[in-house]
Structure formats: structure tokens, C-alpha cells
């Protein structure tokens, strides 16, 4: 179970994680003609908020109470909220035209989630799986080494989720979906020291303030930032990828 991975990190997550391009939301709107959307693994509502730019009826599904409390605080009555897992959303059968999963699919039980999607989607419904992936540069390589040193659940530049051999493109196109559309966008960011440190502390694998490695982790991240910053900022660019599939 992964429901508690981000307990105690909700505020950091909401404040420092990157958002998503309006181009992606426009694309989903044009491709699906959806009216009802379920954002599953919604977290603090970063992607949920982006969905509200369209006239969709949006339901946010999230099992972690810390994360969901931030979502409710930020979005108020703009969305329906459900405390539930991705594999058992409790949503009605054939009640959703579009399911979105942003930065969370790797935590799910893939087979059980697929069965749940097939249950709650309308016959013409779609599932959109979205990732924001950091671009590699010298700073990112140094950051990876720091994470390897201080973060127990971090290995070879990615989180250990029990699915280390997951090849997203091959798996989704050839095994998971019956048909797939794909969108790739650049997400350019220049972040301050506070944003850089906050983003890293929001990660599931990052030490918390009371953990023994916290001070060393933050100190080395600050040194890395100082090494690469220009005018008080560093480049922390992302690539946004979206697989839009049907079953």
C-alpha cells in the first residue's frame, strides 16, 4: 500500500511541485469530448486545478488525508472529493468519460486499476496517464548523487516502486491500452533556492525534518544550487508526457 508515502509532505508538494501546460488540457478536451472527469491519485490537486480550466464536472479521488485536505483547502467546492484508492474508487459504474492520473500511475496496482477503469468509464471513455519528468543536466546529475546518498528508497535516478523494469511507452502502447494517443510537451522552469529545496523535500523518498539525514540532504542540495545558480535561479526543466488510451 502506498497511501502514506506523502504523509507530512502535502504542503511542500502543493507549493513546490510543477504544474501542467494549458496545451495539455486543451488537447485532452479536444481529443475526448468528455463531460465528467475523475482525477485519480489527485494528491494536493495540482492537476485537478488545471482540469478546472474546462467546463468539466471533476471528481478528485485521493486516499491520503493530508494531501486531500490541501486539495479541499485550495479548491473549495469547485470539485467533488472522494477518499479512496485507485483500485477501488467507489465511483458509480460507467459514470466517467475521462480518467486522469498525473504523477501517480507508478504507485498503482496496474491490473486492478485497469479493471476499475473499465468499470467506471463509459463505453467511449479514456484514461490519460501523465508524467512530468525532469530533464537531465549537470545539476540533475549532482542531485541524483545526493539522493542516492541520503534517500533509502532512491536508486539509479528513480524511485523504487516495485516495478523497476517498467517501460512506460512499450507497456502502455502494447499491453495496457487497446489504442493510444500521445502528447509530449516541454515544461521550462527556472527556480529559486527555496523552490529547488522545497521540490526535492516534497519527494516521497526525501528525508523528513526529524530524520537523521535531513540536515545533510538539505545542506548538499544548497551547495549544488549555489554551484549552478545564475541570478538566483537554476534551470529545472521538465518534459510532460501524456498517454491517452482506451480499453
C-alpha positions as a printed NumPy array, in Angstrom:
array([[  0.   ,   0.   ,   0.   ],
       [  1.3  ,   3.483,  -0.925],
       [ -1.357,   5.694,   0.665],
       [  1.009,   7.071,   3.311],
       [  4.028,   7.828,   1.106],
       [  3.343,  11.568,   1.189],
       [  2.006,  11.95 ,   4.717],
       [  3.611,  15.071,   6.169],
       [  4.661,  16.372,   2.734],
       [  1.369,  17.777,   1.444],
       [  2.193,  21.461,   1.959],
       [  5.597,  21.091,   0.309],
       [  4.047,  19.148,  -2.557],
       [  1.36 ,  21.743,  -3.199],
       [  3.738,  24.701,  -3.01 ],
       [  6.771,  23.468,  -4.929],
       [  5.799,  20.808,  -7.472],
       [  5.489,  21.929, -11.119],
       [  2.118,  22.477, -12.729],
       [  0.963,  21.442, -16.21 ],
       [  0.673,  23.232, -19.528],
       [ -2.666,  24.559, -20.741],
       [ -1.765,  22.936, -24.072],
       [ -2.149,  19.531, -22.435],
       [ -5.573,  20.373, -21.023],
       [ -6.672,  21.8  , -24.386],
       [ -5.519,  18.59 , -26.101],
       [ -7.43 ,  16.36 , -23.68 ],
       [-10.537,  18.486, -24.147],
       [-10.371,  18.267, -27.916],
       [ -9.5  ,  14.566, -28.019],
       [-12.11 ,  13.221, -25.621],
       [-15.249,  15.392, -25.743],
       [-15.624,  14.435, -22.086],
       [-18.14 ,  15.928, -19.665],
       [-17.237,  14.058, -16.475],
       [-13.641,  13.595, -15.286],
       [-12.175,  11.629, -12.381],
       [ -8.682,  12.712, -11.361],
       [ -7.368,   9.655,  -9.54 ],
       [ -4.414,   9.875,  -7.196],
       [ -5.179,  13.587,  -7.223],
       [ -2.794,  14.44 ,  -4.391],
       [ -2.976,  18.113,  -3.453],
       [ -4.894,  18.94 ,  -6.624],
       [ -2.195,  20.393,  -8.901],
       [ -3.555,  18.591, -11.969],
       [ -7.135,  18.796, -10.682],
       [ -6.813,  22.571, -10.66 ],
       [ -5.59 ,  22.547, -14.264],
       [ -8.64 ,  20.499, -15.268],
       [-10.934,  23.218, -13.932],
       [ -9.982,  25.431, -16.861],
       [-12.522,  23.429, -18.884],
       [-16.292,  23.056, -18.25 ],
       [-15.906,  19.531, -16.908],
       [-17.582,  18.049, -13.854],
       [-14.463,  16.959, -11.928],
       [-14.139,  14.442,  -9.101],
       [-10.833,  14.148,  -7.237],
       [-10.028,  10.702,  -5.824],
       [ -7.202,  10.546,  -3.259],
       [ -6.529,   8.099,  -0.376],
       [ -4.112,  10.268,   1.651],
       [ -5.928,  12.546,   4.097],
       [ -3.043,  15.064,   4.319],
       [ -2.949,  15.516,   0.563],
       [ -6.73 ,  15.676,   0.234],
       [ -7.045,  18.285,   2.978],
       [ -4.774,  20.625,   0.993],
       [ -6.79 ,  19.965,  -2.169],
       [-10.016,  20.824,  -0.372],
       [ -8.49 ,  23.974,   1.101],
       [ -7.223,  25.179,  -2.277],
       [-10.157,  24.198,  -4.485],
       [-13.054,  24.506,  -2.063],
       [-16.356,  23.471,  -3.584],
       [-15.107,  23.516,  -7.169],
       [-14.675,  19.722,  -7.291],
       [-16.196,  16.678,  -5.692],
       [-13.757,  14.739,  -3.498],
       [-13.612,  11.046,  -2.644],
       [-11.301,   9.39 ,  -0.124],
       [-10.487,   6.152,  -1.912],
       [ -7.748,   4.178,  -3.62 ],
       [ -7.126,   3.995,  -7.352],
       [ -8.056,   0.324,  -7.359],
       [-11.363,   0.86 ,  -5.525],
       [-12.596,   4.377,  -6.265],
       [-16.185,   3.739,  -5.079],
       [-17.42 ,   5.736,  -8.106],
       [-20.526,   4.529,  -9.927],
       [-20.248,   2.103, -12.834],
       [-19.99 ,   3.818, -16.244],
       [-20.124,   7.256, -14.626],
       [-16.947,   8.855, -16.017],
       [-15.929,   9.891, -19.555],
       [-12.285,  10.628, -18.757],
       [ -9.937,   9.401, -16.031],
       [ -6.73 ,  11.336, -15.442],
       [ -3.687,  10.174, -13.486],
       [ -0.884,  12.7  , -13.085],
       [  2.397,  11.648, -11.496],
       [  0.8  ,   8.694,  -9.69 ],
       [  0.39 ,   5.692, -12.021],
       [  3.646,   4.087, -10.853],
       [  2.134,   3.663,  -7.37 ],
       [ -0.914,   1.717,  -8.568],
       [ -1.593,  -1.993,  -8.9  ],
       [ -1.715,  -1.937, -12.699],
       [ -4.104,  -4.856, -13.274],
       [ -6.572,  -3.88 , -10.529],
       [ -6.557,  -0.248, -11.629],
       [ -7.272,  -1.238, -15.231],
       [-10.247,  -3.302, -14.086],
       [-11.524,  -0.345, -12.039],
       [-11.15 ,   1.98 , -15.035],
       [-13.095,  -0.418, -17.217],
       [-15.841,  -0.48 , -14.594],
       [-16.277,   3.284, -14.069],
       [-15.607,   4.518, -17.626],
       [-18.394,   4.952, -20.143],
       [-18.019,   2.761, -23.249],
       [-16.332,   5.613, -25.153],
       [-14.23 ,   6.721, -22.189],
       [-10.485,   7.334, -21.97 ],
       [ -7.68 ,   7.115, -19.443],
       [ -4.956,   9.799, -19.529],
       [ -1.684,   8.92 , -17.81 ],
       [  0.57 ,  11.942, -17.321],
       [  4.157,  12.342, -16.164],
       [  6.319,  15.374, -15.504],
       [  9.888,  14.08 , -15.879],
       [ 12.956,  16.154, -15.036],
       [ 15.37 ,  16.858, -17.867],
       [ 18.922,  15.711, -17.261],
       [ 21.693,  18.27 , -16.857],
       [ 24.765,  18.701, -14.644],
       [ 22.696,  19.885, -11.689],
       [ 20.314,  16.966, -12.05 ],
       [ 23.204,  14.501, -12.076],
       [ 24.545,  16.016,  -8.865],
       [ 21.074,  15.949,  -7.343],
       [ 20.78 ,  12.247,  -8.174],
       [ 24.028,  11.521,  -6.328],
       [ 22.771,  13.408,  -3.264],
       [ 19.525,  11.427,  -3.331],
       [ 21.439,   8.172,  -3.663],
       [ 23.427,   9.137,  -0.557],
       [ 20.578,  10.234,   1.698],
       [ 17.375,   8.601,   0.416],
       [ 16.858,   4.914,   1.163],
       [ 14.149,   4.421,  -1.48 ],
       [ 16.05 ,   6.073,  -4.301],
       [ 18.137,   4.143,  -6.786],
       [ 19.658,   4.961, -10.17 ],
       [ 17.744,   8.19 , -10.572],
       [ 14.272,   6.838,  -9.859],
       [ 12.063,   5.759,  -7.015],
       [ 11.822,   2.116,  -6.072],
       [  8.155,   1.274,  -6.558],
       [  8.366,  -2.464,  -7.021],
       [  8.098,  -2.006, -10.783],
       [ 11.671,  -1.176, -11.714],
       [ 11.517,  -2.779, -15.157],
       [  8.544,  -0.64 , -16.186],
       [  8.974,   0.684, -19.722],
       [  6.13 ,   3.171, -19.921],
       [  5.917,   3.509, -23.684],
       [  6.125,  -0.186, -24.557],
       [  3.865,  -1.295, -21.728],
       [  1.138,   1.27 , -22.28 ],
       [  1.045,   1.054, -26.066],
       [  1.398,  -2.724, -26.44 ],
       [ -0.091,  -4.204, -23.282],
       [ -2.248,  -1.819, -21.27 ],
       [ -4.301,   0.053, -23.841],
       [ -6.254,  -1.106, -26.864],
       [ -5.427,   2.162, -28.641],
       [ -3.201,   5.067, -27.621],
       [ -2.601,   8.713, -28.488],
       [  0.481,  10.502, -27.198],
       [  1.475,  14.091, -26.459],
       [  4.9  ,  15.373, -25.404],
       [  5.499,  18.956, -24.251],
       [  8.444,  20.879, -22.861],
       [  7.852,  22.456, -19.454],
       [ 10.552,  25.072, -18.866],
       [ 11.201,  26.203, -15.279],
       [ 13.731,  28.44 , -13.593],
       [ 13.52 ,  28.069,  -9.829],
       [ 14.853,  29.878,  -6.776],
       [ 16.83 ,  28.237,  -3.974],
       [ 13.663,  27.886,  -1.901],
       [ 11.779,  26.285,  -4.78 ],
       [ 14.63 ,  23.913,  -5.593],
       [ 14.969,  22.712,  -1.994],
       [ 11.192,  22.553,  -1.487],
       [ 10.646,  20.492,  -4.63 ],
       [ 13.241,  17.964,  -3.507],
       [ 11.865,  17.748,   0.033],
       [  8.389,  17.062,  -1.381],
       [  9.553,  13.79 ,  -2.928],
       [  8.287,  10.549,  -1.409],
       [ 11.833,   9.321,  -0.833],
       [ 13.214,  12.529,   0.711],
       [ 14.035,  12.563,   4.433],
       [ 11.644,  14.431,   6.729],
       [ 12.77 ,  17.125,   9.162],
       [ 13.11 ,  14.698,  12.08 ],
       [ 15.078,  12.106,  10.09 ],
       [ 18.803,  11.742,  10.74 ],
       [ 19.855,  12.564,   7.189],
       [ 17.672,  15.647,   6.749],
       [ 20.282,  18.311,   7.545],
       [ 22.933,  16.739,   5.352],
       [ 20.461,  16.308,   2.493],
       [ 19.413,  19.965,   2.584],
       [ 22.997,  21.211,   3.022],
       [ 24.273,  19.344,  -0.037],
       [ 21.28 ,  20.439,  -2.135],
       [ 22.01 ,  24.055,  -1.164],
       [ 25.659,  23.619,  -2.189],
       [ 24.591,  22.153,  -5.531],
       [ 22.219,  25.059,  -6.105],
       [ 24.969,  27.595,  -5.34 ],
       [ 27.273,  25.861,  -7.804],
       [ 24.879,  26.168, -10.755],
       [ 22.709,  29.21 ,  -9.999],
       [ 22.673,  32.297, -12.201],
       [ 20.98 ,  35.426, -10.9  ],
       [ 19.48 ,  33.453,  -8.037],
       [ 17.869,  30.711, -10.143],
       [ 18.685,  27.357, -11.696],
       [ 17.196,  25.584, -14.692],
       [ 14.904,  22.749, -13.649],
       [ 13.142,  21.877, -16.871],
       [ 10.609,  19.09 , -17.258],
       [  9.173,  17.069, -20.113],
       [  5.436,  16.432, -19.826],
       [  4.215,  13.225, -21.463],
       [  0.612,  12.087, -21.728],
       [ -0.659,   8.693, -22.879],
       [ -4.346,   8.889, -23.73 ],
       [ -5.739,   5.393, -24.091],
       [ -8.897,   3.378, -24.389],
       [ -9.556,  -0.239, -23.473]])
